[in-house]
Coordinates of C-alpha atoms in Angstrom, one line a residue:
Chain A
X1 CA 64.9 186.8 91.2
X2 CA 64.4 183.7 93.3
X3 CA 63.0 180.6 91.5
X4 CA 59.5 179.6 92.2
X5 CA 59.0 176.7 94.5
X6 CA 55.2 176.4 94.6
X7 CA 53.0 177.6 91.8
X8 CA 49.3 177.0 91.4
X9 CA 47.2 178.0 88.5
X10 CA 43.4 178.0 88.9
X11 CA 43.6 175.2 91.4
X12 CA 40.2 174.1 92.2
X13 CA 38.7 171.4 94.3
X14 CA 35.0 170.4 94.4
X15 CA 33.9 167.7 96.9
X16 CA 30.9 165.6 96.3
X17 CA 29.2 165.0 99.7
X18 CA 26.6 162.5 100.8
X19 CA 24.6 159.9 98.7
X20 CA 23.1 162.6 96.5
X21 CA 26.5 163.9 95.6
X22 CA 26.0 167.6 96.7
X23 CA 28.8 169.6 95.4
X24 CA 30.8 171.7 97.7
X25 CA 33.6 173.9 96.4
X26 CA 36.5 173.8 98.9
X27 CA 38.9 175.7 96.9
X28 CA 38.2 178.0 93.9
X29 CA 40.8 179.2 91.3
X30 CA 43.8 179.5 93.6
X31 CA 46.7 181.3 92.0
X32 CA 49.7 181.4 94.1
X33 CA 53.4 181.5 93.9
X34 CA 55.9 180.8 96.7
X35 CA 59.6 181.8 96.1
X36 CA 62.6 179.9 97.2
X37 CA 63.8 180.7 100.7
X38 CA 60.6 182.3 101.7
X39 CA 58.5 181.6 104.8
X40 CA 54.9 181.7 103.5
X41 CA 52.0 181.8 105.8
X42 CA 48.6 180.5 104.6
X43 CA 46.1 182.2 106.8
X44 CA 42.5 181.6 107.1
X45 CA 39.7 180.5 109.5
X46 CA 38.7 176.8 109.8
X47 CA 37.1 175.5 106.7
X48 CA 38.7 178.0 104.4
X49 CA 40.4 175.4 102.3
X50 CA 43.9 175.5 103.7
X51 CA 44.2 171.8 104.3
X52 CA 42.5 171.0 101.0
X53 CA 45.2 173.1 99.2
X54 CA 48.0 171.3 101.1
X55 CA 46.6 167.9 100.5
X56 CA 46.5 168.6 96.7
X57 CA 50.1 169.8 96.8
X58 CA 51.1 166.6 98.7
X59 CA 49.1 164.4 96.4
X60 CA 46.4 163.1 98.9
X61 CA 43.6 164.4 96.9
X62 CA 43.3 165.3 93.2
X63 CA 42.4 168.8 91.9
X64 CA 39.0 169.0 90.1
X65 CA 40.5 171.8 88.0
X66 CA 43.6 173.8 87.5
X67 CA 47.3 172.9 87.7
X68 CA 50.1 173.1 90.2
X69 CA 53.9 172.8 90.2
X70 CA 56.2 172.0 93.0
X71 CA 59.9 172.6 92.6
X72 CA 59.3 172.9 88.9
X73 CA 57.4 169.6 88.4
X74 CA 53.8 169.2 87.9
X75 CA 51.7 167.5 90.7
X76 CA 51.5 163.8 90.6
X77 CA 55.3 163.3 90.2
X78 CA 56.2 160.9 93.1
X79 CA 59.9 161.6 92.8
X80 CA 59.6 165.3 93.7
X81 CA 58.4 164.2 97.1
X82 CA 62.0 163.3 98.0
X83 CA 62.6 167.0 98.3
X84 CA 59.5 167.8 100.4
X85 CA 59.0 167.6 104.1
X86 CA 55.4 167.4 105.4
X87 CA 53.8 167.7 108.8
X88 CA 50.0 166.8 108.6
X89 CA 47.4 168.8 110.6
X90 CA 47.4 167.3 114.1
X91 CA 49.9 164.6 114.2
X92 CA 48.5 161.1 113.6
X93 CA 51.3 158.6 113.6
X94 CA 51.9 154.9 114.2
X95 CA 51.6 155.0 118.0
X96 CA 53.1 151.5 118.5
X97 CA 56.5 152.7 117.4
X98 CA 59.1 154.4 119.5
X99 CA 60.6 157.7 118.4
X100 CA 63.7 156.0 117.0
X101 CA 61.8 153.4 115.1
X102 CA 59.4 155.9 113.8
X103 CA 62.0 158.1 112.3
X104 CA 63.9 155.1 111.0
X105 CA 60.7 154.0 109.2
X106 CA 60.3 157.3 107.4
X107 CA 64.0 157.5 106.7
X108 CA 63.9 154.1 105.1
X109 CA 61.0 155.3 102.9
X110 CA 63.3 158.0 101.6
X111 CA 65.9 155.4 101.0
X112 CA 68.4 156.7 103.5
X113 CA 71.3 154.3 104.2
X114 CA 71.7 152.8 107.7
X115 CA 74.7 154.9 109.0
X116 CA 73.4 158.2 107.5
X117 CA 70.0 157.4 109.0
X118 CA 71.4 156.7 112.4
X119 CA 73.2 159.9 112.4
X120 CA 70.2 161.9 111.1
X121 CA 67.9 160.4 113.8
X122 CA 70.4 161.4 116.5
X123 CA 70.6 165.0 115.2
X124 CA 66.9 165.3 114.7
X125 CA 66.1 163.9 118.2
X126 CA 68.4 166.4 119.8
X127 CA 67.1 169.2 117.6
X128 CA 63.6 168.8 118.8
X129 CA 64.5 167.9 122.2
X130 CA 63.4 164.3 122.3
X131 CA 66.6 162.7 123.0
X132 CA 65.5 161.3 126.3
X133 CA 62.3 159.9 124.7
X134 CA 64.2 158.0 121.9
X135 CA 62.9 154.6 123.0
X136 CA 59.5 155.8 124.2
X137 CA 56.4 154.5 122.3
X138 CA 54.6 157.4 120.6
X139 CA 51.3 156.4 122.4
X140 CA 52.8 157.7 125.6
X141 CA 53.7 161.1 124.0
X142 CA 52.0 164.4 125.0
X143 CA 50.5 166.6 122.2
X144 CA 53.6 168.8 122.1
X145 CA 56.0 165.9 121.9
X146 CA 54.0 164.5 119.0
X147 CA 54.2 167.8 117.3
X148 CA 57.9 167.9 117.7
X149 CA 58.5 164.3 116.6
X150 CA 56.3 165.1 113.6
X151 CA 58.6 168.0 112.7
X152 CA 61.6 165.6 113.1
X153 CA 60.1 163.2 110.6
X154 CA 59.3 166.1 108.2
X155 CA 63.0 167.0 108.2
X156 CA 64.5 163.5 107.9
X157 CA 65.2 163.8 104.1
X158 CA 66.9 167.2 104.3
X159 CA 63.9 168.7 102.3
X160 CA 64.1 171.9 100.2
X161 CA 60.5 172.6 100.8
X162 CA 58.7 172.1 104.1
X163 CA 55.0 172.1 104.2
X164 CA 53.5 172.3 107.7
X165 CA 49.7 172.1 108.2
X166 CA 48.8 174.1 111.4
X167 CA 52.2 173.4 113.1
X168 CA 51.2 175.4 116.1
X169 CA 47.7 174.3 116.9
X170 CA 47.1 172.9 120.3
X171 CA 50.6 174.0 121.7
X172 CA 51.2 176.2 124.8
X173 CA 53.0 179.6 124.4
X174 CA 56.4 178.0 125.0
X175 CA 55.7 175.3 122.4
X176 CA 54.6 177.9 119.9
X177 CA 57.8 179.9 120.4
X178 CA 59.9 176.8 119.9
X179 CA 58.2 176.1 116.5
X180 CA 58.6 179.7 115.5
X181 CA 62.2 179.6 116.3
X182 CA 62.6 176.4 114.4
X183 CA 60.9 177.8 111.4
X184 CA 63.2 180.7 111.4
X185 CA 66.3 178.5 111.8
X186 CA 65.2 176.4 108.7
X187 CA 64.8 179.6 106.7
X188 CA 68.4 180.5 107.6
X189 CA 69.4 177.1 106.2
X190 CA 67.9 178.3 102.9
X191 CA 64.7 176.2 103.0
X192 CA 61.4 177.3 101.8
X193 CA 58.6 177.0 104.4
X194 CA 54.9 177.0 103.7
X195 CA 52.6 176.7 106.6
X196 CA 49.0 177.2 107.4
X197 CA 47.4 178.6 110.5
X198 CA 44.4 180.4 111.7
X199 CA 46.3 182.4 114.3
X200 CA 47.2 186.0 113.3
X201 CA 50.3 186.5 115.6
X202 CA 51.9 183.2 114.2
X203 CA 52.1 184.8 110.8
X204 CA 53.0 188.3 111.9
X205 CA 56.1 187.2 113.7
X206 CA 57.7 184.8 111.2
X207 CA 56.3 185.1 107.8
X208 CA 57.9 186.9 104.8
X209 CA 54.6 186.9 103.0
X210 CA 51.0 185.8 103.8
X211 CA 48.1 184.6 101.8
X212 CA 44.6 185.0 103.2
X213 CA 42.2 182.4 102.3
X214 CA 38.4 182.7 102.9
X215 CA 35.7 180.4 101.8
X216 CA 37.9 178.7 99.4
X217 CA 39.2 181.9 97.8
X218 CA 42.5 183.7 98.1
X219 CA 41.6 187.2 99.1
X220 CA 44.9 188.8 99.6
X221 CA 48.7 188.2 99.3
X222 CA 51.4 190.3 100.6
X223 CA 53.8 191.2 103.5
X224 CA 52.1 190.7 106.9
X225 CA 52.3 194.4 107.9
X226 CA 50.7 195.4 104.7
X227 CA 47.7 193.2 104.8
X228 CA 47.0 192.3 108.4
X229 CA 45.6 195.4 110.0
X230 CA 43.9 193.8 112.9
X231 CA 43.1 196.7 115.1
X232 CA 43.7 197.0 118.8
X233 CA 40.2 196.9 120.3
X234 CA 41.0 197.9 123.8
X235 CA 43.7 197.9 126.3
X236 CA 43.2 195.8 129.5
X237 CA 45.0 196.8 132.6
X238 CA 44.9 194.4 135.5
X239 CA 45.7 196.0 139.0
X240 CA 45.6 195.0 142.5
X241 CA 45.4 197.0 145.8
X242 CA 43.5 199.8 144.0
X243 CA 41.6 202.4 146.0
X244 CA 37.9 202.7 145.3
X245 CA 38.0 206.4 144.5
X246 CA 40.0 205.8 141.3
X247 CA 37.5 203.1 140.3
X248 CA 34.7 205.4 140.7
X249 CA 36.6 207.9 138.7
X250 CA 37.4 205.4 136.0
X251 CA 33.7 204.3 135.7
X252 CA 32.8 208.0 135.2
X253 CA 35.1 208.2 132.4
X254 CA 33.4 205.4 130.7
X255 CA 35.9 202.5 131.3
X256 CA 34.6 199.0 131.8
X257 CA 35.7 197.8 135.3
X258 CA 35.5 194.3 136.5
X259 CA 36.5 193.1 140.0
X260 CA 37.5 189.5 140.6
X261 CA 39.3 188.0 143.6
X262 CA 41.2 191.0 144.7
X263 CA 42.2 192.0 141.2
X264 CA 40.6 194.6 139.1
X265 CA 40.4 194.5 135.3
X266 CA 40.1 198.0 133.6
X267 CA 39.4 198.2 129.9
X268 CA 40.3 201.3 128.1
X269 CA 38.7 201.9 124.7
X270 CA 41.3 204.2 123.6
X271 CA 45.2 203.9 123.6
X272 CA 45.6 207.6 124.4
X273 CA 44.0 207.1 127.7
X274 CA 46.7 204.7 128.8
X275 CA 49.2 207.1 130.3
X276 CA 46.7 209.0 132.1
X277 CA 45.1 205.9 133.7
X278 CA 48.5 204.4 134.6
X279 CA 49.4 207.7 136.4
X280 CA 46.2 207.6 138.3
X281 CA 46.7 204.1 139.4
X282 CA 50.2 204.8 140.6
X283 CA 49.3 207.9 142.5
X284 CA 46.7 205.8 144.3
X285 CA 49.4 203.2 145.2
X286 CA 47.8 200.6 143.1
X287 CA 49.9 197.7 141.8
X288 CA 49.9 197.1 138.2
X289 CA 49.9 193.4 137.2
X290 CA 49.7 193.6 133.5
X291 CA 48.8 195.8 130.5
X292 CA 47.7 194.0 127.5
X293 CA 46.5 195.5 124.2
X294 CA 43.6 193.3 123.0
X295 CA 43.5 192.8 119.3
X296 CA 40.7 191.7 117.2
X297 CA 40.2 187.9 117.1
X298 CA 40.8 186.2 113.8
X299 CA 37.1 185.8 113.4
X300 CA 36.4 189.4 113.8
X301 CA 39.2 190.2 111.5
X302 CA 37.8 187.9 108.8
X303 CA 34.2 189.1 109.4
X304 CA 35.5 192.6 108.8
X305 CA 37.4 191.5 105.6
X306 CA 34.4 189.6 104.4
X307 CA 32.2 192.8 105.0
X308 CA 34.7 194.9 103.1
X309 CA 34.5 192.5 100.1
X310 CA 30.8 192.5 100.0
X311 CA 30.5 196.3 100.2
Chain B
X1 CA 62.6 148.2 98.8
X2 CA 59.9 150.7 100.1
X3 CA 57.4 147.8 99.8
X4 CA 59.6 145.8 102.2
X5 CA 59.8 148.8 104.6
X6 CA 56.0 149.0 104.7
X7 CA 55.7 145.2 105.0
X8 CA 58.0 145.0 108.0
X9 CA 56.2 147.8 109.6
X10 CA 52.8 146.2 109.1
X11 CA 54.1 143.0 110.5
X12 CA 55.5 145.0 113.5
X13 CA 52.0 146.6 114.0
X14 CA 50.3 143.1 113.8
X15 CA 52.6 141.5 116.4
X16 CA 52.0 144.4 118.7
X17 CA 48.3 143.9 118.4
X18 CA 46.6 142.1 121.3
X19 CA 43.8 140.7 119.1
X20 CA 46.4 138.5 117.4
X21 CA 47.5 136.8 120.6
X22 CA 44.0 136.3 121.8
X23 CA 43.0 134.5 118.6
X24 CA 46.3 132.5 118.6
X25 CA 45.7 131.4 122.2
X26 CA 42.2 130.2 121.6
X27 CA 43.2 128.3 118.4
X28 CA 46.0 126.5 120.4
X29 CA 43.5 125.9 123.1
X30 CA 41.1 124.3 120.7
X31 CA 43.8 122.2 119.2
X32 CA 44.9 121.1 122.7
X33 CA 41.3 120.2 123.6
X34 CA 41.0 117.9 120.7
X35 CA 43.3 115.6 122.5
X36 CA 40.7 115.3 125.3
X37 CA 37.8 114.9 122.9
X38 CA 39.7 112.1 121.1
X39 CA 39.8 110.1 124.3
X40 CA 36.0 109.7 124.0
X41 CA 36.4 107.7 120.8
X42 CA 37.8 104.3 120.3
X43 CA 40.6 103.8 117.9
X44 CA 40.1 106.8 115.7
X45 CA 41.7 109.4 117.9
X46 CA 44.2 110.8 115.4
X47 CA 41.3 111.4 112.9
X48 CA 39.3 113.3 115.5
X49 CA 42.5 115.4 116.4
X50 CA 43.2 116.2 112.7
X51 CA 39.6 117.0 112.1
X52 CA 39.2 119.5 115.0
X53 CA 42.9 120.7 114.6
X54 CA 42.7 121.6 110.9
X55 CA 39.2 123.2 111.4
X56 CA 40.6 125.4 114.3
X57 CA 43.6 126.4 112.2
X58 CA 41.2 127.3 109.3
X59 CA 38.6 129.2 111.4
X60 CA 41.1 131.1 113.5
X61 CA 43.3 131.8 110.5
X62 CA 40.2 133.3 108.7
X63 CA 39.4 135.4 111.8
X64 CA 42.9 136.7 112.0
X65 CA 42.9 137.4 108.2
X66 CA 39.6 139.2 108.3
X67 CA 40.1 141.3 111.5
X68 CA 43.6 142.4 110.7
X69 CA 42.9 142.6 106.9
X70 CA 40.0 145.0 107.0
X71 CA 42.0 147.2 109.3
X72 CA 45.0 147.3 106.9
X73 CA 43.8 150.4 105.0
X74 CA 40.7 151.5 106.7
X75 CA 42.5 151.9 110.1
X76 CA 45.2 154.1 108.3
X77 CA 42.4 156.2 107.0
X78 CA 40.4 156.3 110.3
X79 CA 43.5 157.1 112.3
X80 CA 44.7 159.5 109.6
X81 CA 48.1 157.9 109.6
X82 CA 47.8 157.6 105.9
X83 CA 48.2 161.3 105.2
X84 CA 51.9 161.2 106.3
X85 CA 52.7 157.9 104.6
X86 CA 51.4 158.9 101.2
X87 CA 53.2 162.3 101.4
X88 CA 56.5 160.3 101.1
X89 CA 57.9 159.4 97.7
X90 CA 56.1 156.3 97.2
X91 CA 53.5 155.3 94.6
X92 CA 50.2 154.3 96.3
X93 CA 50.3 150.8 94.9
X94 CA 53.5 150.1 96.6
X95 CA 52.0 151.0 99.9
X96 CA 49.0 148.7 99.3
X97 CA 51.3 145.7 98.3
X98 CA 53.6 146.4 101.3
X99 CA 50.6 146.3 103.7
X100 CA 49.4 143.0 102.1
X101 CA 52.8 141.3 102.3
X102 CA 53.2 142.5 105.9
X103 CA 49.9 140.8 106.8
X104 CA 50.6 137.7 104.9
X105 CA 53.9 137.4 106.8
X106 CA 52.0 137.6 110.1
X107 CA 49.4 135.1 108.8
X108 CA 52.2 132.7 107.7
X109 CA 53.9 132.9 111.0
X110 CA 50.6 132.3 112.8
X111 CA 49.5 129.4 110.7
X112 CA 52.9 127.8 111.1
X113 CA 52.7 128.1 114.9
X114 CA 49.2 126.5 114.8
X115 CA 50.4 123.9 112.5
X116 CA 53.2 122.9 114.9
X117 CA 50.7 123.0 117.7
X118 CA 48.6 120.4 115.9
X119 CA 51.7 118.3 115.1
X120 CA 52.7 118.3 118.7
X121 CA 49.3 117.2 119.9
X122 CA 49.3 114.4 117.2
X123 CA 52.7 113.4 118.4
X124 CA 51.6 113.2 122.0
X125 CA 48.6 111.1 121.0
X126 CA 50.9 108.7 119.1
X127 CA 53.3 108.4 122.0
X128 CA 50.3 107.8 124.4
X129 CA 49.5 104.6 122.3
X130 CA 53.0 103.6 122.3
X131 CA 53.5 104.4 118.6
X132 CA 56.4 106.3 117.0
X133 CA 55.8 110.0 116.1
X134 CA 56.6 109.0 112.6
X135 CA 53.1 107.8 112.5
X136 CA 51.8 111.3 112.4
X137 CA 50.0 111.8 109.1
X138 CA 52.3 114.0 107.0
X139 CA 49.5 115.1 104.8
X140 CA 48.4 117.6 107.5
X141 CA 51.0 119.9 106.2
X142 CA 49.4 119.8 102.7
X143 CA 46.1 120.8 104.3
X144 CA 47.8 123.6 106.2
X145 CA 49.5 124.8 103.1
X146 CA 46.1 125.1 101.3
X147 CA 44.6 126.8 104.2
X148 CA 47.4 129.4 103.9
X149 CA 46.6 129.9 100.3
X150 CA 42.9 130.4 101.2
X151 CA 43.9 132.8 103.8
X152 CA 45.9 134.8 101.3
X153 CA 42.8 135.0 99.0
X154 CA 40.6 136.0 102.0
X155 CA 43.2 138.7 103.1
X156 CA 43.3 140.1 99.5
X157 CA 39.5 140.4 99.6
X158 CA 39.5 142.1 103.0
X159 CA 42.1 144.5 101.7
X160 CA 40.0 145.4 98.7
X161 CA 36.9 146.1 100.8
X162 CA 39.0 148.2 103.2
X163 CA 40.3 150.3 100.2
X164 CA 36.9 151.8 99.4
X165 CA 34.8 151.4 102.5
X166 CA 35.4 153.8 105.3
X167 CA 33.8 151.7 107.8
X168 CA 35.7 148.7 109.3
X169 CA 32.5 146.8 110.4
X170 CA 31.0 147.0 106.9
X171 CA 34.2 145.6 105.3
X172 CA 34.2 142.8 107.9
X173 CA 30.5 141.9 107.0
X174 CA 31.4 142.0 103.3
X175 CA 34.4 139.8 103.6
X176 CA 32.7 137.3 106.0
X177 CA 29.8 137.1 103.6
X178 CA 32.1 136.5 100.6
X179 CA 34.0 133.9 102.6
X180 CA 30.8 131.9 103.3
X181 CA 29.5 132.2 99.7
X182 CA 33.0 131.2 98.5
X183 CA 32.4 127.9 100.2
X184 CA 29.0 127.5 98.6
X185 CA 30.0 128.2 95.0
X186 CA 29.6 124.5 94.1
X187 CA 25.9 124.8 95.0
X188 CA 25.6 127.9 92.9
X189 CA 26.9 126.0 89.9
X190 CA 24.4 123.1 90.6
X191 CA 21.6 125.6 90.7
X192 CA 22.7 127.1 87.4
X193 CA 22.7 123.5 85.8
X194 CA 19.1 123.0 86.8
X195 CA 17.8 126.2 85.3
X196 CA 16.0 126.2 81.9
X197 CA 16.6 129.8 80.9
X198 CA 19.9 130.3 79.0
X199 CA 20.3 133.9 80.1
X200 CA 19.8 133.0 83.7
X201 CA 22.1 130.2 83.4
X202 CA 24.7 132.5 81.9
X203 CA 24.3 135.0 84.8
X204 CA 24.7 132.2 87.4
X205 CA 27.8 130.9 85.6
X206 CA 29.2 134.4 85.6
X207 CA 28.7 134.7 89.3
X208 CA 30.2 131.3 89.8
X209 CA 33.4 132.3 88.0
X210 CA 33.6 135.7 89.7
X211 CA 33.3 134.4 93.2
X212 CA 36.2 132.7 94.8
X213 CA 35.9 129.0 94.9
X214 CA 37.3 128.6 98.3
X215 CA 36.2 124.9 98.6
X216 CA 39.1 124.2 96.2
X217 CA 41.4 124.8 99.2
X218 CA 39.6 122.5 101.5
X219 CA 41.2 119.1 101.7
X220 CA 40.6 118.5 105.3
X221 CA 38.3 115.6 104.8
X222 CA 40.7 114.0 102.4
X223 CA 43.5 114.1 105.0
X224 CA 41.3 112.7 107.7
X225 CA 40.4 109.8 105.6
X226 CA 43.8 109.3 104.2
X227 CA 42.9 110.0 100.6
X228 CA 45.8 111.1 98.5
X229 CA 46.3 114.7 97.6
X230 CA 48.3 114.8 94.3
X231 CA 51.1 117.4 93.8
X232 CA 49.3 118.4 90.5
X233 CA 46.2 119.2 92.4
X234 CA 48.3 121.2 94.9
X235 CA 50.0 123.2 92.1
X236 CA 46.7 123.8 90.2
X237 CA 44.9 125.1 93.2
X238 CA 47.9 127.3 94.1
X239 CA 47.8 128.7 90.6
X240 CA 44.1 129.4 90.9
X241 CA 44.8 131.1 94.2
X242 CA 47.5 133.4 92.9
X243 CA 45.5 134.3 89.9
X244 CA 42.5 135.2 92.0
X245 CA 44.8 137.2 94.4
X246 CA 46.4 139.1 91.5
X247 CA 43.0 140.2 90.0
X248 CA 41.8 141.4 93.5
X249 CA 45.0 143.3 94.3
X250 CA 44.9 144.9 90.8
X251 CA 41.3 146.0 91.5
X252 CA 42.2 147.3 94.9
X253 CA 45.1 149.2 93.5
X254 CA 42.9 150.9 90.9
X255 CA 40.3 151.9 93.5
X256 CA 43.1 153.0 95.9
X257 CA 44.9 155.1 93.3
X258 CA 41.8 157.1 92.4
X259 CA 40.7 157.8 96.0
X260 CA 40.8 161.2 97.7
X261 CA 41.9 161.2 101.2
X262 CA 39.8 164.1 102.6

């Protein structure tokens, strides 16, 4: 049995908003356990309470109710933060510092010694691919570079627990893949990773377990395959040089067909029709550009889940 | 140790801020201009230079203290850099003190540069009249020292406002208002003395003691007219300043500790 790294007990946060102090519950009775060595994905739409939870774990805001423990210590223990690495949602850092200065600053906050720190900075800059930007001020960084330097600072103290708030938001597909690879590598090193996201494929690909948060409540926890059943809505085939006869035939079968700039997109509502349609396209000497199964978007997935809960 | 890391970083931030150089440039320009103005008078040149010079150091010092001071915490919150800092193993009060010391360092360096500027102008003036530069009134340094203590108080006040107000402009207005009132506390006390009602007198007295008595730090007139400033006065005023700063920082720390960073 692996030891518990994060544990929350009825963790609740109520914010007072505006002059009249209107009460808004951002998180309600969260009971969660994250085990050592796990990659835990915290999935939910915007405003579900993911960042609120993370901010409470990190000590930026105080719980209204409930308790939480990190690495066996109750919230509020400053010393435990020595073993935590944290990347905030959208990286906001001191942009007047260069990469090196930036990492040095955070390393010093953890009390790292000069030689150790120098070595660590070199390793991390290489690891996140920013070796060439070591002396560049952060204000000149692109979004992807900021995200990477953010991850580097989160790892400076050799943390046991790494908390990442939306680490993949705003990144291009290559950037997302790099972050996914990095998360898997950290797991191999025996670290526990807790990250939030609102993008389903992110959790499907890397997480051991997922928690789904909706409107401040944890609605489901389990393996991604068990709880994420985002259906394939339709399959989209994009073809070029297709002959008109096939298109007419396709329309007659009820497919949605859309022509743009020499390419044609054909949407098949049923997976079983795929082989038949591909065969037809080939026989008509059409060139297949891509075949992409379109899944439900997160919004649709959550709407469905919410609907299920209400009924 | 962590306090020092924060302080050095704050200092670094300030010296990479353009506003600092603009203010410093105008301060030195004003001090330099006093040399020209002095030529308009007969015989009292150094008095005019000291008068304008010390006033410039004071005004620009206060501007630097307020504009950088209010941004100390509120900018961290606005730019959301505070999220990452406070996730590190450091109690919040240490962060606050580090920021304060960092800005003090900046202000001390600036005030010294302005002081040296004034000294050079005074020395040039003496040389112009064929006197030795030893004739420069050494008491200007006492006045500059007290200006520095005043700036420390103003910075602490600016820091306090910036810990709970989320808008920089509001913090600036509060601090400027308190700075101006701080120079009028003597009048508040006089009003209190003239009142008949004991309760009202008590209220006015309370306000008098709560507000910073910034005129204590103003010895510019005395330096200009060559009135002696005793070491006892300097020490007492310093103690008053440090006491006031401690109270303000303690309050700021308490507010800051309780705050949620949404």
